[in-house]
C-alpha angles and dihedrals in degrees: 000000000000087000092046088053096051091050091052090050090052090048089050093048093052091046091051092051091053094050088046086050088051096049090054093048090052090050098048117099122247118271112254112249116236112264116264113222113237118235113261112246114252112264103240121201117250114269111269109230110198112230119251094253090054093052115106101012122145134189129211133168123224148159123252110251101168134019114154097149089264104059136021124198124185109192087344092302115120114237116223127200129030140279132169086242096060090078089061100052122107127169114286094041115119116215142177119225130193121197139082138291115263115184104303094337135070119235108216128222097173134009127192129181111233096178139072095022097194112047138126128202122214133187121184147077110342091229093071092065100033097267098117088159092074122060088208129353141173107236125187115191128179128201119232111181109307094342135080123207135178117266096181143348133186137160126270138191118289118262145113099247119114124212123183132180110185139146111250110201099194092271109041148357111260126226095008114167116244116279096026113111116164121182120256111271125225095244141110118258113287144086110327131197118209130192131185141126132256107243130166095350097309140078117255102199113212104182147005121195137159112281126253 
């Protein structure tokens, strides 16, 4: 009986220690969780504020319906302002215009010829381009495949001056009218303006420069 009593006491002591441990565990505050790093906010680009000169600009495409040296209409809308390209426009060309509306017209800031892509403009004696019936003319020609055709032709004031605007691709001028053979300019590919005079049955070229 003494042995059994001792065993019971030992078991009671162990049970007391276990209960005491549970009590202490219940009284302990919870362990703090490790801090979780917050995600960094995304880096946004600074807001772009349009310059005052760009505010209110609009863009439209249209076909030239009138160009007689006095008035210029694109899709029936009068174009206001000036651009070096305006002198090259004839009815049927398609253009892109950037600017702003002004009354019933559109004041352009930039103008780009969209079609035809390959064309040239010549002003000078008709004999230079196989049009001997004209003392002087303006001639627009376009290149389509391996052929060149006339887009527009109209008379010009008499004179011996020659003026050409054409695209130089680094090897040749595109869309030149028959009979016109300017020399290769020392320029990078792009639109080129050439000037010269017609003398003794041939063109004497004076200068080539980028256009406009």
